[in-house]
Short mmCIF file of C-alpha atoms and ligand atoms in Angstrom, two decimals:
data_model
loop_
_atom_site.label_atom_id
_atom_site.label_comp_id
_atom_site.label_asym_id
_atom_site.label_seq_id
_atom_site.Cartn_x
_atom_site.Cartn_y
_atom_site.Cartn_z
CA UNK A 1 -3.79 3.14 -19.59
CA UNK A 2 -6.31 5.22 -17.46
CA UNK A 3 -4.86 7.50 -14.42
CA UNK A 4 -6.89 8.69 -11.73
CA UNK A 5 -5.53 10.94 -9.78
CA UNK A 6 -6.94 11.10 -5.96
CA UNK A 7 -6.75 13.44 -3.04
CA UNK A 8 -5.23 10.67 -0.73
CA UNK A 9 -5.25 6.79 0.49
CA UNK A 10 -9.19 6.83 1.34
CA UNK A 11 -10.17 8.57 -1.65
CA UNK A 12 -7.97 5.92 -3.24
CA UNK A 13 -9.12 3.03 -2.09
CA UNK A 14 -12.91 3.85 -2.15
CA UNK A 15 -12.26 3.98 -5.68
CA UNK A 16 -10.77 0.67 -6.07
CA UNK A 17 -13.33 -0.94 -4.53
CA UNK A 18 -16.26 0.88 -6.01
CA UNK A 19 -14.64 -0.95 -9.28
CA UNK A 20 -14.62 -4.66 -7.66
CA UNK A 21 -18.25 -3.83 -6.42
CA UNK A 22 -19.35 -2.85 -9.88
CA UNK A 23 -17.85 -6.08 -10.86
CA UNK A 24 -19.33 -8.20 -8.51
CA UNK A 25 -23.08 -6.69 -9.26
CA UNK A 26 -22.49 -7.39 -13.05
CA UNK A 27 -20.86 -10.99 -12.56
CA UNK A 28 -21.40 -12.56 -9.07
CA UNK A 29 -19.27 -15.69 -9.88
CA UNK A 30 -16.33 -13.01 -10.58
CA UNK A 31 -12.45 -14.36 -10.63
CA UNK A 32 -10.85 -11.59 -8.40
CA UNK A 33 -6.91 -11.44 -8.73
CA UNK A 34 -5.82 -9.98 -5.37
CA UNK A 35 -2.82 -8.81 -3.94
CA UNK A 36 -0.93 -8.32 -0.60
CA UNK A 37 1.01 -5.61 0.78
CA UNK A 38 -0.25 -2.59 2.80
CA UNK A 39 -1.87 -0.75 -0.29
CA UNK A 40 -4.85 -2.41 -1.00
CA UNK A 41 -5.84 -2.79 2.59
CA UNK A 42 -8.10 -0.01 2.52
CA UNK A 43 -9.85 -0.85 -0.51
CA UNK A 44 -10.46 -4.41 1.59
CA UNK A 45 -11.88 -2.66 4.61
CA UNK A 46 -14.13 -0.91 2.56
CA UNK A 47 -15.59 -3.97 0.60
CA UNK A 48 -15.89 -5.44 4.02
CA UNK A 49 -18.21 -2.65 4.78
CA UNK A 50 -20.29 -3.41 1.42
CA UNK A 51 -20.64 -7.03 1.59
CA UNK A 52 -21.81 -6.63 5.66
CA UNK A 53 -24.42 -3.37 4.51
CA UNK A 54 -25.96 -6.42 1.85
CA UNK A 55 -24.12 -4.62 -1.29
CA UNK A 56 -21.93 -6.84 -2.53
CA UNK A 57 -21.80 -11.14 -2.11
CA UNK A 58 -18.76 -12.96 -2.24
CA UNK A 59 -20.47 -16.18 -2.07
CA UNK A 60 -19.76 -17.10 -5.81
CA UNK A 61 -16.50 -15.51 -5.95
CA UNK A 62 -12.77 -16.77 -6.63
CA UNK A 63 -9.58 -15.84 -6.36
CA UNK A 64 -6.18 -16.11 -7.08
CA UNK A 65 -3.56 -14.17 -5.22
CA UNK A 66 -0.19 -13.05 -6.82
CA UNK A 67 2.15 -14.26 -4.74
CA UNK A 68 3.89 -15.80 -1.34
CA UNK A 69 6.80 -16.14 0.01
CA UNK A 70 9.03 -19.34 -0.26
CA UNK A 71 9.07 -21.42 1.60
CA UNK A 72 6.40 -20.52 4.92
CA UNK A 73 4.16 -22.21 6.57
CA UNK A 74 0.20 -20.81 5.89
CA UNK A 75 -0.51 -20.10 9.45
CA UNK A 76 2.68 -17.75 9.80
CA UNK A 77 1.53 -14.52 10.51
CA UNK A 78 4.19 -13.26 7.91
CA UNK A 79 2.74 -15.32 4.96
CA UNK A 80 0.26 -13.84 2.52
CA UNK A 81 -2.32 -16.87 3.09
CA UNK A 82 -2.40 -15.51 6.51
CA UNK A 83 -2.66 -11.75 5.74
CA UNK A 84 -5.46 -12.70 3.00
CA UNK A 85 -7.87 -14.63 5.83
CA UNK A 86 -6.90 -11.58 8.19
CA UNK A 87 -7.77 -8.74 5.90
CA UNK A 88 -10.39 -10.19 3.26
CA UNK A 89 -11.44 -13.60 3.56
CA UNK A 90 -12.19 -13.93 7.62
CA UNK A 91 -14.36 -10.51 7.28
CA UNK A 92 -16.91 -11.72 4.04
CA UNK A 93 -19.24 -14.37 2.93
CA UNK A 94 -16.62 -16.00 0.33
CA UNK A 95 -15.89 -19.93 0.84
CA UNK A 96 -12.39 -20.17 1.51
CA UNK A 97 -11.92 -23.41 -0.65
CA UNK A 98 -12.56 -20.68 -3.66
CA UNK A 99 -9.28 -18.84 -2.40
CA UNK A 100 -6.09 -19.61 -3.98
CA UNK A 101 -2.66 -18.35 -3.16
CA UNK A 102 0.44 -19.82 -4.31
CA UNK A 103 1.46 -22.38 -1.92
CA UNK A 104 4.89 -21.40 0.53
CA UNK A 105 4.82 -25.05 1.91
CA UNK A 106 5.43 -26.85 -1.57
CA UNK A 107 7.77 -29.29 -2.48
CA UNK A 108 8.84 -28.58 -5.84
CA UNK A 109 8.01 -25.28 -6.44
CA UNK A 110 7.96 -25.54 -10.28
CA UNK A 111 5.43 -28.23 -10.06
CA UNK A 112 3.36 -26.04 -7.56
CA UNK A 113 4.17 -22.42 -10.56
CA UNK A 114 2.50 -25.16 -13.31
CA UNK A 115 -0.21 -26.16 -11.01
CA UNK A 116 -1.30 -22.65 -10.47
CA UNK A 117 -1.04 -21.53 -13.78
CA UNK A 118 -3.26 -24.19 -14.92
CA UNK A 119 -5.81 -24.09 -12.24
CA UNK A 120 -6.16 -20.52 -13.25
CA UNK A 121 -6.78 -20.93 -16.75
CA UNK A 122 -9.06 -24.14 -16.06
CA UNK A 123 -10.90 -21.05 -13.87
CA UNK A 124 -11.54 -19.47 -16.59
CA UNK A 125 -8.89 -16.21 -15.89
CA UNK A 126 -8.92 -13.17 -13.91
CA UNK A 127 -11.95 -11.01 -14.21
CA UNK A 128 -9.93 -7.81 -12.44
CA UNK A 129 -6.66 -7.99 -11.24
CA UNK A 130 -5.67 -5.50 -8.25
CA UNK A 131 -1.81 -4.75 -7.99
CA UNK A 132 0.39 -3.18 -6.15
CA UNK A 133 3.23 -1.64 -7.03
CA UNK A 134 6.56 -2.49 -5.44
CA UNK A 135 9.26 1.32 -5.31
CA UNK A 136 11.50 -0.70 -7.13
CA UNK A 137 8.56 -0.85 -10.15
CA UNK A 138 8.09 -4.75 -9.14
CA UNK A 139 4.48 -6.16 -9.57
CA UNK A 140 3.49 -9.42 -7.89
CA UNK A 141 7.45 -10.32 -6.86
CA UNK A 142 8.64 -9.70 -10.49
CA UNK A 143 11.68 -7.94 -9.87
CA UNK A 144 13.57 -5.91 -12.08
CA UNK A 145 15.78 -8.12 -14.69
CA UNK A 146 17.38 -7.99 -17.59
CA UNK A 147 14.30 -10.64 -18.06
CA UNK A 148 10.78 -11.57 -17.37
CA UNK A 149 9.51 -15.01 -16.73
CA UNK A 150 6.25 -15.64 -17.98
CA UNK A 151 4.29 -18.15 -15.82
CA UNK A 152 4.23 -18.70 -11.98
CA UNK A 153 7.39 -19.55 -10.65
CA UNK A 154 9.79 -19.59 -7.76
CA UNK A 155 12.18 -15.98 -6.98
CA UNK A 156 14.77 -14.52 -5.00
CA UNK A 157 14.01 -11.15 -4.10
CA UNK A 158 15.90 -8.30 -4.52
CA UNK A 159 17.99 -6.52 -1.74
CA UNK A 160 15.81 -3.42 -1.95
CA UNK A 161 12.79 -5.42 -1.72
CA UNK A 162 14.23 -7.45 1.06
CA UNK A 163 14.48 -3.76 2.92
CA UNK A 164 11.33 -2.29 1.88
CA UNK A 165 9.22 -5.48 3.11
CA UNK A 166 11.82 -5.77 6.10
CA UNK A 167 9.00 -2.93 8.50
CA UNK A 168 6.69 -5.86 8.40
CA UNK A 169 9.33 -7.78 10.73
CA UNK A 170 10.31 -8.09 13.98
CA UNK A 171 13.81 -7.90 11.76
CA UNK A 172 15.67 -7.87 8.49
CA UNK A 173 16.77 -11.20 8.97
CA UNK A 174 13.58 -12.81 8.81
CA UNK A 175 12.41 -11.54 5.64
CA UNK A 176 12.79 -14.62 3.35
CA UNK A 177 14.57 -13.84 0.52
CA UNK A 178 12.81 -16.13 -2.22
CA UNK A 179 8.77 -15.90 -2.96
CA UNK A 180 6.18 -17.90 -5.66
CA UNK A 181 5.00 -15.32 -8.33
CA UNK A 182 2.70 -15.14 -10.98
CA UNK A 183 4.53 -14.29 -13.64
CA UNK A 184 3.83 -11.64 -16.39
CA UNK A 185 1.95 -13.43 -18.80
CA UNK A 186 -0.23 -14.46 -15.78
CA UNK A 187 -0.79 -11.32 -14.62
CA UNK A 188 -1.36 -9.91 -18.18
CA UNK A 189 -4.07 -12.22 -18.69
CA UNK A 190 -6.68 -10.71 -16.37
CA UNK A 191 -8.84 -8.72 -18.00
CA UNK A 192 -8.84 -5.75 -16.25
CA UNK A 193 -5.72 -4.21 -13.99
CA UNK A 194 -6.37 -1.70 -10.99
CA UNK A 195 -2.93 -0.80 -9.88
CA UNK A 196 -3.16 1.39 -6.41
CA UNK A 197 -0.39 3.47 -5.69
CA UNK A 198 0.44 5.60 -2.81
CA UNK A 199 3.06 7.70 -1.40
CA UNK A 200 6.12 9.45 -2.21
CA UNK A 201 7.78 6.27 -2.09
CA UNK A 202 5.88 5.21 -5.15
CA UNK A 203 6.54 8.19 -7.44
CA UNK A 204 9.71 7.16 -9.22
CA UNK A 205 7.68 3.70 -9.85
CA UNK A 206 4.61 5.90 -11.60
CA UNK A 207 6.67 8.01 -13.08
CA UNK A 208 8.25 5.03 -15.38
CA UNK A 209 4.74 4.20 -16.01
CA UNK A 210 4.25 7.37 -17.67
CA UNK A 211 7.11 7.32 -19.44
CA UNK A 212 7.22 5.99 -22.84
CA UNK A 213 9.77 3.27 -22.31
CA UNK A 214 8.75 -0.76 -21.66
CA UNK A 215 11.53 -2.59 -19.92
CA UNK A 216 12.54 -5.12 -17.33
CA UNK A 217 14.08 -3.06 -15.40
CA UNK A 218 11.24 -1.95 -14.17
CA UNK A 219 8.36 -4.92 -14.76
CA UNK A 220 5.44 -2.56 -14.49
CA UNK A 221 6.28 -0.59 -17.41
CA UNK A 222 4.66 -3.94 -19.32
CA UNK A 223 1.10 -2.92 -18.48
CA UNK A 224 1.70 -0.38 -20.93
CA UNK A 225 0.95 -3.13 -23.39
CA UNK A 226 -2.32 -4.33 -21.48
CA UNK A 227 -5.67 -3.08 -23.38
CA UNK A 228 -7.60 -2.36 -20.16
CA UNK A 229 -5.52 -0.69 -17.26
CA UNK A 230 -6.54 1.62 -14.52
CA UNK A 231 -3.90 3.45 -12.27
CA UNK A 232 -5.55 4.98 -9.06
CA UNK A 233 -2.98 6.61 -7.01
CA UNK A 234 -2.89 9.29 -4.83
CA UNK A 235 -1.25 12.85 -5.50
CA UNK A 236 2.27 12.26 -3.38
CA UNK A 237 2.72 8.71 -5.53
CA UNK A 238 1.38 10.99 -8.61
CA UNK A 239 3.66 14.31 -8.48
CA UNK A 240 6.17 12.64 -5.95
C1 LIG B 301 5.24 -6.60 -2.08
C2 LIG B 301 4.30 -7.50 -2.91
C3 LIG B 301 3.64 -6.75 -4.01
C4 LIG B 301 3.21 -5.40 -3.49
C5 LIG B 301 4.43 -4.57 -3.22
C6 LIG B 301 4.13 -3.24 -2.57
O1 LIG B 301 6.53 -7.07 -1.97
N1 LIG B 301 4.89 -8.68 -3.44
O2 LIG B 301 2.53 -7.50 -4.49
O3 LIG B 301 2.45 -4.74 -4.45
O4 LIG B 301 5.41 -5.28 -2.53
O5 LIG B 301 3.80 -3.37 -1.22
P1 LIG B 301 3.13 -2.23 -0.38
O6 LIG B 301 1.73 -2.13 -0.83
O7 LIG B 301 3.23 -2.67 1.04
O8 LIG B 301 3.90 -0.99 -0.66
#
């Protein structure tokens, strides 16, 4: 596991994307995993700037996002289908039918967790995976448990989750409290893992990543077992 250690969010993010540019110049039919939340929206602004200065195409490019909430509608402005067209998609040259998030409007959610697993895989799997990283130690909506699930499946989200996501509401109440997540095995799949990290908020979530210990109480300590992972975080998520 790789650290780099940046002066702040900018710094941060232009290096994140610098990395999925790289990767779309070497492989222009890239799988991108991508992820919501308000960390990586700097590192989509600035590919937005690339791929409108001619530097990098998104025409041949797919993805597959880490998670939504459960159940909403796609064209609520709270669901990550909508923040994805808003932030990424709407701004570049990538055919939205090669977009994939886990779908909030399914029936049977397990069906939909299978379907998405498999439609990954038949993708060939994630090229790089960007993650956040929830101040719990949560990636995707894995929560801290005595136990991981493996695959793409259906959650309830913790109460401090609940809370932390609650500022992107008009109020607590309308955070839903259950989500569709890749699971770990999904996410440890991908290749490559950029987790961003920013903030005080974050430190006590880095700091178990530097720690020796791998456990579910705190799901991100498992990229300690992933061959190729990059942390970029800034200095307040770094020293706290
Ligand atoms: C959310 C998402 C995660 C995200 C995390 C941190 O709940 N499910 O994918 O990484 O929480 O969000 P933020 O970047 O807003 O701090």
């Amino acid at each position: 596991m790789r650290f780099i250690v940046c002066e702040n969010y900018d710094e941060m993010s232009a290096r994140a994307a610098d990395i999925l540019a790289s990767q779309l110049i070497l492989k222009p039919d890239s799988i991108l995993g991508l992820a919501t939340g308000t960390t990586p929206i700097g590192t989509y602004d600035k590919l937005v700037e690339m791929n409108k200065a001619g530097k990098i195409d998104f025409s041949a490019v797919k993805t597959f996002n880490l998670d939504e909430y459960y159940p909403i509608k796609a064209d609520n402005d709270q669901s990550y289908r909508y923040f994805m067209n808003k932030y990424l998609f709407d701004r570049v040259n990538i055919d939205k039918a090669n977009t994939h998030v886990p779908n909030g409007e399914a029936a049977d959610p397990d069906v939909e967790g299978k379907a998405y697993d498999k439609m990954l895989a038949e993708a060939g799997g994630v090229d790089v995976q960007i993650l956040g990283i929830g101040r719990n130690g949560h990636i995707a909506f894995n929560e801290p448990d005595s136990y991981l699930i493996a695959g793409t499946h259906k959650t309830a989200l913790t109460e401090d989750t609940i809370e932390a996501n609650s500022r992107l509401f008009n109020d607590i109440s309308e955070v839903p409290h259950y989500a569709l997540t890749m699971g770990m095995a999904s996410i440890m799949s991908a290749k490559m893992i950029v987790l961003l990290a920013n903030g005080k908020g974050k430190h006590d979530a880095i700091a178990k990543l530097l720690d020796e210990k791998i456990t579910p109480d705190c799901p991100a300590s498992f990229l300690k077992l992933h061959p190729n992972v990059v942390i970029i975080c800034d200095k307040e998520a770094y020293e706290g």
